[in-house]
Tab-separated table of C-alpha atoms in Angstrom:
chain	number	residue	atom	x	y	z
A	1	UNK	CA	4.377	-8.253	28.557
A	2	UNK	CA	7.572	-8.632	26.487
A	3	UNK	CA	9.979	-5.986	25.210
A	4	UNK	CA	8.540	-2.924	23.562
A	5	UNK	CA	9.548	-2.109	20.010
A	6	UNK	CA	12.352	0.284	20.996
A	7	UNK	CA	13.823	-2.253	23.409
A	8	UNK	CA	13.802	-4.801	20.588
A	9	UNK	CA	15.643	-2.400	18.294
A	10	UNK	CA	18.273	-1.674	20.947
A	11	UNK	CA	18.716	-5.402	21.615
A	12	UNK	CA	19.285	-5.954	17.900
A	13	UNK	CA	21.829	-3.125	17.746
A	14	UNK	CA	23.702	-4.500	20.768
A	15	UNK	CA	23.702	-7.933	19.186
A	16	UNK	CA	25.138	-6.363	16.048
A	17	UNK	CA	22.234	-7.784	14.062
A	18	UNK	CA	21.406	-4.753	11.978
A	19	UNK	CA	22.872	-5.833	8.685
A	20	UNK	CA	21.162	-4.395	5.637
A	21	UNK	CA	18.161	-6.420	4.586
A	22	UNK	CA	17.665	-7.985	7.980
A	23	UNK	CA	14.092	-7.824	9.169
A	24	UNK	CA	13.791	-6.058	12.508
A	25	UNK	CA	10.178	-7.101	12.757
A	26	UNK	CA	9.514	-10.814	12.520
A	27	UNK	CA	7.011	-11.417	9.736
A	28	UNK	CA	4.848	-13.373	12.178
A	29	UNK	CA	5.127	-10.833	14.970
A	30	UNK	CA	2.422	-8.571	13.603
A	31	UNK	CA	0.035	-11.486	12.999
A	32	UNK	CA	0.633	-12.807	16.517
A	33	UNK	CA	0.187	-9.333	17.946
A	34	UNK	CA	-3.058	-8.840	16.060
A	35	UNK	CA	-4.328	-12.240	17.255
A	36	UNK	CA	-3.458	-11.357	20.857
A	37	UNK	CA	-5.371	-8.116	20.559
A	38	UNK	CA	-8.340	-9.950	19.039
A	39	UNK	CA	-8.287	-12.501	21.901
A	40	UNK	CA	-7.998	-9.717	24.427
A	41	UNK	CA	-10.947	-7.939	22.843
A	42	UNK	CA	-13.144	-11.066	22.936
A	43	UNK	CA	-12.154	-11.665	26.597
A	44	UNK	CA	-13.152	-8.119	27.283
A	45	UNK	CA	-16.506	-8.538	25.514
A	46	UNK	CA	-17.175	-11.736	27.490
A	47	UNK	CA	-16.263	-10.075	30.788
A	48	UNK	CA	-18.611	-7.177	29.992
A	49	UNK	CA	-21.420	-9.602	29.180
A	50	UNK	CA	-20.751	-11.515	32.443
A	51	UNK	CA	-20.797	-8.233	34.305
A	52	UNK	CA	-24.280	-7.268	33.044
A	53	UNK	CA	-25.530	-10.753	33.887
A	54	UNK	CA	-24.160	-10.666	37.445
A	55	UNK	CA	-25.391	-7.116	37.945
A	56	UNK	CA	-28.882	-8.211	36.877
A	57	UNK	CA	-28.719	-11.090	39.362
A	58	UNK	CA	-27.546	-8.767	42.121
A	59	UNK	CA	-30.440	-6.406	41.424
A	60	UNK	CA	-32.874	-9.306	41.442
A	61	UNK	CA	-31.519	-10.478	44.812
A	62	UNK	CA	-31.800	-6.904	46.077
A	63	UNK	CA	-35.452	-6.768	45.056
A	64	UNK	CA	-36.127	-10.112	46.766
A	65	UNK	CA	-34.395	-8.903	49.934
A	66	UNK	CA	-36.512	-5.774	50.202
A	67	UNK	CA	-39.651	-7.838	49.425
A	68	UNK	CA	-38.767	-10.303	52.184
A	69	UNK	CA	-38.029	-7.497	54.654
A	70	UNK	CA	-41.413	-5.946	53.911
A	71	UNK	CA	-43.097	-9.289	54.400
A	72	UNK	CA	-41.290	-9.882	57.675
A	73	UNK	CA	-42.329	-6.444	58.982
A	74	UNK	CA	-45.919	-7.060	57.842
A	75	UNK	CA	-46.061	-10.482	59.492
A	76	UNK	CA	-44.511	-9.166	62.705
A	77	UNK	CA	-47.504	-6.825	62.771
A	78	UNK	CA	-49.814	-9.831	62.378
A	79	UNK	CA	-48.096	-11.605	65.267
A	80	UNK	CA	-48.592	-8.561	67.505
A	81	UNK	CA	-52.259	-8.374	66.519
A	82	UNK	CA	-52.816	-12.130	67.108
A	83	UNK	CA	-51.115	-11.839	70.515
A	84	UNK	CA	-53.317	-8.834	71.252
A	85	UNK	CA	-56.363	-10.994	70.561
A	86	UNK	CA	-54.859	-13.704	72.768
A	87	UNK	CA	-54.664	-16.141	69.826
A	88	UNK	CA	-51.342	-17.761	70.735
A	89	UNK	CA	-51.710	-20.563	68.164
A	90	UNK	CA	-52.208	-18.114	65.250
A	91	UNK	CA	-49.319	-16.003	66.483
A	92	UNK	CA	-47.102	-19.075	66.483
A	93	UNK	CA	-48.167	-20.014	62.978
A	94	UNK	CA	-47.374	-16.531	61.693
A	95	UNK	CA	-44.058	-16.592	63.582
A	96	UNK	CA	-43.273	-19.812	61.752
A	97	UNK	CA	-43.899	-17.990	58.478
A	98	UNK	CA	-41.564	-15.183	59.609
A	99	UNK	CA	-38.839	-17.723	60.398
A	100	UNK	CA	-39.271	-19.066	56.865
A	101	UNK	CA	-38.919	-15.547	55.417
A	102	UNK	CA	-35.839	-14.926	57.551
A	103	UNK	CA	-34.220	-18.109	56.307
A	104	UNK	CA	-34.881	-17.037	52.716
A	105	UNK	CA	-33.601	-13.502	53.494
A	106	UNK	CA	-30.341	-14.933	54.791
A	107	UNK	CA	-29.905	-16.970	51.611
A	108	UNK	CA	-30.671	-13.973	49.369
A	109	UNK	CA	-28.347	-11.675	51.335
A	110	UNK	CA	-25.567	-14.237	51.059
A	111	UNK	CA	-26.170	-14.530	47.307
A	112	UNK	CA	-26.213	-10.744	46.831
A	113	UNK	CA	-22.922	-10.393	48.730
A	114	UNK	CA	-21.397	-12.996	46.412
A	115	UNK	CA	-22.740	-11.261	43.305
A	116	UNK	CA	-21.373	-7.926	44.510
A	117	UNK	CA	-17.907	-9.394	45.128
A	118	UNK	CA	-18.066	-10.903	41.657
A	119	UNK	CA	-19.062	-7.521	40.182
A	120	UNK	CA	-16.100	-5.829	41.863
A	121	UNK	CA	-13.742	-8.484	40.520
A	122	UNK	CA	-15.156	-8.283	36.982
A	123	UNK	CA	-14.962	-4.497	36.953
A	124	UNK	CA	-11.303	-4.470	37.905
A	125	UNK	CA	-10.636	-7.278	35.412
A	126	UNK	CA	-12.303	-5.263	32.658
A	127	UNK	CA	-10.281	-2.191	33.569
A	128	UNK	CA	-7.014	-4.171	33.478
A	129	UNK	CA	-7.888	-5.877	30.188
A	130	UNK	CA	-8.856	-2.544	28.633
A	131	UNK	CA	-5.563	-0.983	29.746
A	132	UNK	CA	-3.612	-3.954	28.420
A	133	UNK	CA	-5.449	-3.752	25.107
A	134	UNK	CA	-4.805	-0.025	24.780
A	135	UNK	CA	-1.113	-0.630	25.413
A	136	UNK	CA	-0.995	-3.463	22.874
A	137	UNK	CA	-2.833	-1.429	20.269
A	138	UNK	CA	-0.350	1.416	20.760
A	139	UNK	CA	2.536	-1.019	20.412
A	140	UNK	CA	1.033	-2.618	17.330
A	141	UNK	CA	0.816	0.801	15.679
A	142	UNK	CA	4.494	1.329	16.528
A	143	UNK	CA	5.473	-2.120	15.281
A	144	UNK	CA	3.527	-1.626	12.048
A	145	UNK	CA	5.053	1.809	11.486
A	146	UNK	CA	8.545	0.466	12.170
A	147	UNK	CA	7.852	-2.371	9.761
A	148	UNK	CA	6.598	-0.174	6.937
A	149	UNK	CA	9.333	2.412	7.470
A	150	UNK	CA	11.852	-0.419	7.429
A	151	UNK	CA	10.386	-1.777	4.192
A	152	UNK	CA	10.373	1.691	2.660
A	153	UNK	CA	13.953	2.421	3.706
A	154	UNK	CA	15.045	-1.014	2.505
A	155	UNK	CA	13.455	-0.380	-0.885
A	156	UNK	CA	15.379	2.895	-0.927
A	157	UNK	CA	18.657	1.216	0.081
A	158	UNK	CA	18.177	-1.463	-2.550
A	159	UNK	CA	17.657	1.155	-5.243
A	160	UNK	CA	20.585	3.156	-3.924
A	161	UNK	CA	22.845	0.086	-4.055
A	162	UNK	CA	21.714	-0.655	-7.608
A	163	UNK	CA	22.119	2.928	-8.793
A	164	UNK	CA	25.913	2.943	-8.608
A	165	UNK	CA	25.772	6.210	-6.647
A	166	UNK	CA	27.869	4.623	-3.938
A	167	UNK	CA	30.812	4.378	-6.344
A	168	UNK	CA	31.711	7.852	-5.083
A	169	UNK	CA	32.794	8.467	-1.527
A	170	UNK	CA	31.059	11.237	0.369
A	171	UNK	CA	34.177	13.404	0.166
A	172	UNK	CA	34.428	12.950	-3.590
A	173	UNK	CA	30.763	13.804	-3.958
A	174	UNK	CA	31.201	16.903	-1.826
A	175	UNK	CA	34.222	18.028	-3.854
A	176	UNK	CA	32.310	17.633	-7.102
A	177	UNK	CA	29.289	19.503	-5.797
A	178	UNK	CA	31.466	22.296	-4.412
A	179	UNK	CA	33.467	22.516	-7.661
A	180	UNK	CA	30.233	22.711	-9.647
A	181	UNK	CA	28.824	25.385	-7.358
A	182	UNK	CA	32.061	27.382	-7.656
A	183	UNK	CA	32.007	27.019	-11.432
A	184	UNK	CA	28.423	28.234	-11.590
A	185	UNK	CA	29.273	31.191	-9.405
A	186	UNK	CA	32.374	32.026	-11.489
A	187	UNK	CA	30.378	31.758	-14.685
A	188	UNK	CA	27.668	34.019	-13.328
A	189	UNK	CA	30.260	36.539	-12.144
A	190	UNK	CA	32.123	36.438	-15.464
A	191	UNK	CA	28.868	36.867	-17.350
A	192	UNK	CA	28.049	39.851	-15.210
A	193	UNK	CA	31.429	41.525	-15.917
A	194	UNK	CA	31.197	40.853	-19.645
A	195	UNK	CA	27.664	42.118	-19.848
A	196	UNK	CA	28.632	45.333	-18.071
A	197	UNK	CA	31.582	45.875	-20.383
A	198	UNK	CA	29.657	45.213	-23.575
A	199	UNK	CA	26.764	47.398	-22.586
A	200	UNK	CA	29.033	50.236	-21.398
A	201	UNK	CA	31.139	50.191	-24.527
A	202	UNK	CA	28.346	50.118	-27.009
A	203	UNK	CA	26.493	52.930	-25.249
A	204	UNK	CA	29.580	55.153	-25.301
A	205	UNK	CA	30.113	54.377	-28.957
A	206	UNK	CA	26.555	55.306	-29.783
A	207	UNK	CA	26.768	58.558	-27.853
A	208	UNK	CA	29.997	59.484	-29.583
A	209	UNK	CA	28.619	58.628	-32.998
A	210	UNK	CA	25.633	60.865	-32.483
A	211	UNK	CA	27.875	63.696	-31.269
A	212	UNK	CA	26.243	63.886	-27.854
A	213	UNK	CA	29.557	62.981	-26.300
A	214	UNK	CA	32.535	64.698	-27.931
A	215	UNK	CA	35.525	62.671	-28.831
A	216	UNK	CA	37.980	64.454	-26.506
A	217	UNK	CA	40.652	61.829	-26.217
A	218	UNK	CA	42.198	62.054	-29.711
A	219	UNK	CA	45.237	64.106	-30.839
A	220	UNK	CA	42.935	66.614	-32.525
A	221	UNK	CA	41.148	67.457	-29.353
A	222	UNK	CA	44.435	67.731	-27.450
A	223	UNK	CA	45.687	70.259	-30.027
A	224	UNK	CA	42.409	72.211	-29.855
A	225	UNK	CA	42.674	72.346	-26.081
A	226	UNK	CA	46.231	73.710	-26.157
A	227	UNK	CA	45.333	76.288	-28.846
A	228	UNK	CA	42.410	77.500	-26.796
A	229	UNK	CA	44.693	77.891	-23.780
A	230	UNK	CA	47.210	79.958	-25.833
A	231	UNK	CA	44.478	82.254	-27.119
A	232	UNK	CA	43.331	82.903	-23.580
A	233	UNK	CA	46.800	83.909	-22.328
A	234	UNK	CA	47.402	86.265	-25.324
B	1	UNK	CA	-2.609	13.387	0.584
B	2	UNK	CA	0.760	12.642	-1.011
B	3	UNK	CA	0.771	9.685	-3.348
B	4	UNK	CA	3.874	8.700	-5.328
B	5	UNK	CA	2.474	8.976	-8.870
B	6	UNK	CA	1.104	12.446	-8.259
B	7	UNK	CA	4.257	13.476	-6.417
B	8	UNK	CA	6.362	12.327	-9.380
B	9	UNK	CA	4.363	14.445	-11.852
B	10	UNK	CA	4.327	17.527	-9.627
B	11	UNK	CA	8.074	17.389	-8.984
B	12	UNK	CA	8.893	16.989	-12.676
B	13	UNK	CA	6.991	20.192	-13.454
B	14	UNK	CA	8.458	22.162	-10.585
B	15	UNK	CA	10.894	25.010	-11.180
B	16	UNK	CA	11.521	27.938	-8.853
B	17	UNK	CA	12.454	31.505	-9.838
B	18	UNK	CA	16.159	30.695	-9.533
B	19	UNK	CA	15.995	27.803	-11.956
B	20	UNK	CA	16.033	25.107	-9.274
B	21	UNK	CA	14.332	21.964	-10.475
B	22	UNK	CA	14.195	18.225	-9.914
B	23	UNK	CA	15.105	15.217	-11.977
B	24	UNK	CA	12.659	12.518	-10.899
B	25	UNK	CA	12.703	8.800	-11.560
B	26	UNK	CA	10.193	6.204	-10.485
B	27	UNK	CA	12.019	3.139	-9.225
B	28	UNK	CA	10.927	-0.430	-9.743
B	29	UNK	CA	9.980	-2.541	-6.742
B	30	UNK	CA	7.179	-3.673	-4.482
B	31	UNK	CA	7.093	-0.365	-2.637
B	32	UNK	CA	6.640	2.826	-4.649
B	33	UNK	CA	9.904	4.747	-4.447
B	34	UNK	CA	11.076	7.882	-6.238
B	35	UNK	CA	14.620	8.982	-6.829
B	36	UNK	CA	14.914	12.769	-6.915
B	37	UNK	CA	17.946	14.780	-7.883
B	38	UNK	CA	18.093	18.477	-7.107
B	39	UNK	CA	19.974	20.112	-9.963
B	40	UNK	CA	23.533	20.908	-8.950
B	41	UNK	CA	23.566	18.199	-6.291
B	42	UNK	CA	23.468	15.170	-8.602
B	43	UNK	CA	25.844	13.125	-6.411
B	44	UNK	CA	23.391	13.040	-3.497
B	45	UNK	CA	20.063	11.746	-4.782
B	46	UNK	CA	17.079	11.836	-2.444
B	47	UNK	CA	14.763	8.858	-2.225
B	48	UNK	CA	11.094	9.265	-1.428
B	49	UNK	CA	8.829	6.537	-0.188
B	50	UNK	CA	5.644	6.514	1.812
B	51	UNK	CA	3.716	4.537	4.389
B	52	UNK	CA	0.090	5.008	5.451
B	53	UNK	CA	1.154	7.594	7.980
B	54	UNK	CA	4.163	9.383	6.593
B	55	UNK	CA	6.275	10.263	3.605
B	56	UNK	CA	9.911	9.421	4.087
B	57	UNK	CA	12.702	11.322	2.321
B	58	UNK	CA	16.167	9.826	2.630
B	59	UNK	CA	19.579	10.962	1.425
B	60	UNK	CA	22.574	8.624	1.814
B	61	UNK	CA	25.612	10.373	3.215
B	62	UNK	CA	28.322	7.734	3.481
B	63	UNK	CA	29.079	4.146	4.344
B	64	UNK	CA	30.394	3.196	7.790
B	65	UNK	CA	33.562	2.086	5.944
B	66	UNK	CA	34.276	5.697	5.036
B	67	UNK	CA	34.448	6.703	8.704
B	68	UNK	CA	37.828	6.792	10.478
B	69	UNK	CA	37.269	3.919	12.928
B	70	UNK	CA	38.923	5.650	15.891
B	71	UNK	CA	36.584	8.644	15.467
B	72	UNK	CA	33.327	6.745	14.976
B	73	UNK	CA	31.979	7.237	18.513
B	74	UNK	CA	32.906	10.907	18.483
B	75	UNK	CA	31.230	11.384	15.108
B	76	UNK	CA	28.058	9.660	16.279
B	77	UNK	CA	27.989	12.013	19.236
B	78	UNK	CA	28.512	14.995	16.964
B	79	UNK	CA	25.641	13.828	14.758
B	80	UNK	CA	23.303	13.412	17.725
B	81	UNK	CA	24.231	16.923	18.810
B	82	UNK	CA	23.622	18.313	15.312
B	83	UNK	CA	20.314	16.450	15.021
B	84	UNK	CA	18.344	18.875	17.159
B	85	UNK	CA	19.309	22.195	15.524
B	86	UNK	CA	19.320	20.753	11.972
B	87	UNK	CA	16.227	22.136	10.225
B	88	UNK	CA	13.578	19.553	9.249
B	89	UNK	CA	16.013	16.633	8.880
B	90	UNK	CA	17.583	14.067	11.184
B	91	UNK	CA	20.492	11.663	10.973
B	92	UNK	CA	19.907	7.951	10.876
B	93	UNK	CA	21.496	4.625	9.998
B	94	UNK	CA	20.106	2.153	7.485
B	95	UNK	CA	22.193	-1.004	7.331
B	96	UNK	CA	25.764	0.236	6.945
B	97	UNK	CA	24.746	3.597	5.524
B	98	UNK	CA	24.582	6.872	7.395
B	99	UNK	CA	21.623	8.837	6.110
B	100	UNK	CA	19.954	12.146	6.636
B	101	UNK	CA	16.201	11.927	6.415
B	102	UNK	CA	12.977	13.785	6.878
B	103	UNK	CA	9.495	12.508	7.600
B	104	UNK	CA	6.340	14.348	6.633
B	105	UNK	CA	2.782	13.539	7.520
B	106	UNK	CA	1.102	11.747	4.602
B	107	UNK	CA	-1.472	14.531	4.631
B	108	UNK	CA	1.147	17.185	3.741
B	109	UNK	CA	0.869	19.028	0.438
B	110	UNK	CA	3.347	19.151	-2.440
B	111	UNK	CA	4.750	22.586	-1.448
B	112	UNK	CA	5.715	21.187	1.922
B	113	UNK	CA	7.405	18.231	0.228
B	114	UNK	CA	9.326	20.556	-2.113
B	115	UNK	CA	10.465	22.608	0.877
B	116	UNK	CA	11.482	19.388	2.610
B	117	UNK	CA	13.486	18.184	-0.417
B	118	UNK	CA	15.359	21.451	-0.888
B	119	UNK	CA	16.154	21.614	2.821
B	120	UNK	CA	17.237	17.969	2.929
B	121	UNK	CA	19.510	18.445	-0.055
B	122	UNK	CA	21.179	21.485	1.507
B	123	UNK	CA	21.456	19.682	4.855
B	124	UNK	CA	23.167	16.705	3.178
B	125	UNK	CA	25.865	18.865	1.598
B	126	UNK	CA	26.336	20.848	4.820
B	127	UNK	CA	26.474	17.657	6.903
B	128	UNK	CA	29.157	15.978	4.780
B	129	UNK	CA	31.149	19.189	4.828
B	130	UNK	CA	30.821	19.447	8.619
B	131	UNK	CA	31.697	15.780	9.150
B	132	UNK	CA	34.508	15.482	6.604
B	133	UNK	CA	37.183	15.482	9.321
B	134	UNK	CA	35.741	12.184	10.538
B	135	UNK	CA	35.913	10.633	7.085
B	136	UNK	CA	38.854	8.827	5.526
């Protein structure tokens, strides 16, 4: 298995090959990856099919083996009975049959052992292939995401480059934003002060006009105050 | 599910109780991209684009050329350190541009995107301010 997607990105960075517009993901890489996964999947399907076939054969051999063993046991009984009757010739004939069964049993046992070894091998092969496929599928998702994020961020960069926004340096931008924020704050504060003054003034005027608040700041009121004081002391 | 046409319309209509709103433009190109300006932060537009899995919001901070060369490594380290505590956004590099970006699941709703945009915009201003000693 080759480099994973992050290793590829780091290799590109170390090689200095991250210029804008440069494709990190080879256009063919995804297609190749997808083909590899497809091949892996069909290998897996074939291995699974083989496995069922071999398992069926193993079971068949197993059935034959038990059938043969039964037959051997049965015929051994016949031999004993023939010997009991003193029929040596019949016993020999049956023994010949048993030898035949035993030969067949040996063949079937050998075949079953082979099938079982094959089953073991196929099972571990299927497990490995499945693990490899899972890993590849995970990587493909990462590669595809990297690719689409790259395309999206490239589209963004392209638009950014065309927008003329980069005419300003970051510091100039910051200064403008800060100046604008300060101006807004100043304007809000100034508005607040003005509003307070206007409202305060007009309210006082109204109160004075209606006589609720006496005009006690003029010369007239000062004179009245002094006169009142004199009258008190007299 | 966030889709660029719908996002564009929703953002254009948006206005919060403090008068914050967005100026949205749909950009030409093979991949649907929006340019969004948060009012008051016109110099740092945010670009929105999406893939099957996620919505990407990107704000360009500065070009590598704006960085004092002798302080580049130190700045990169500072950015990696800031990455973790920075709310919702992360630093990144696209080509020669340093960016701050956020990624949302494509199944997010518009309120989450608005929150993301406002946060990203504030993070961009704060980041440039914090990093200005490293800039020429």
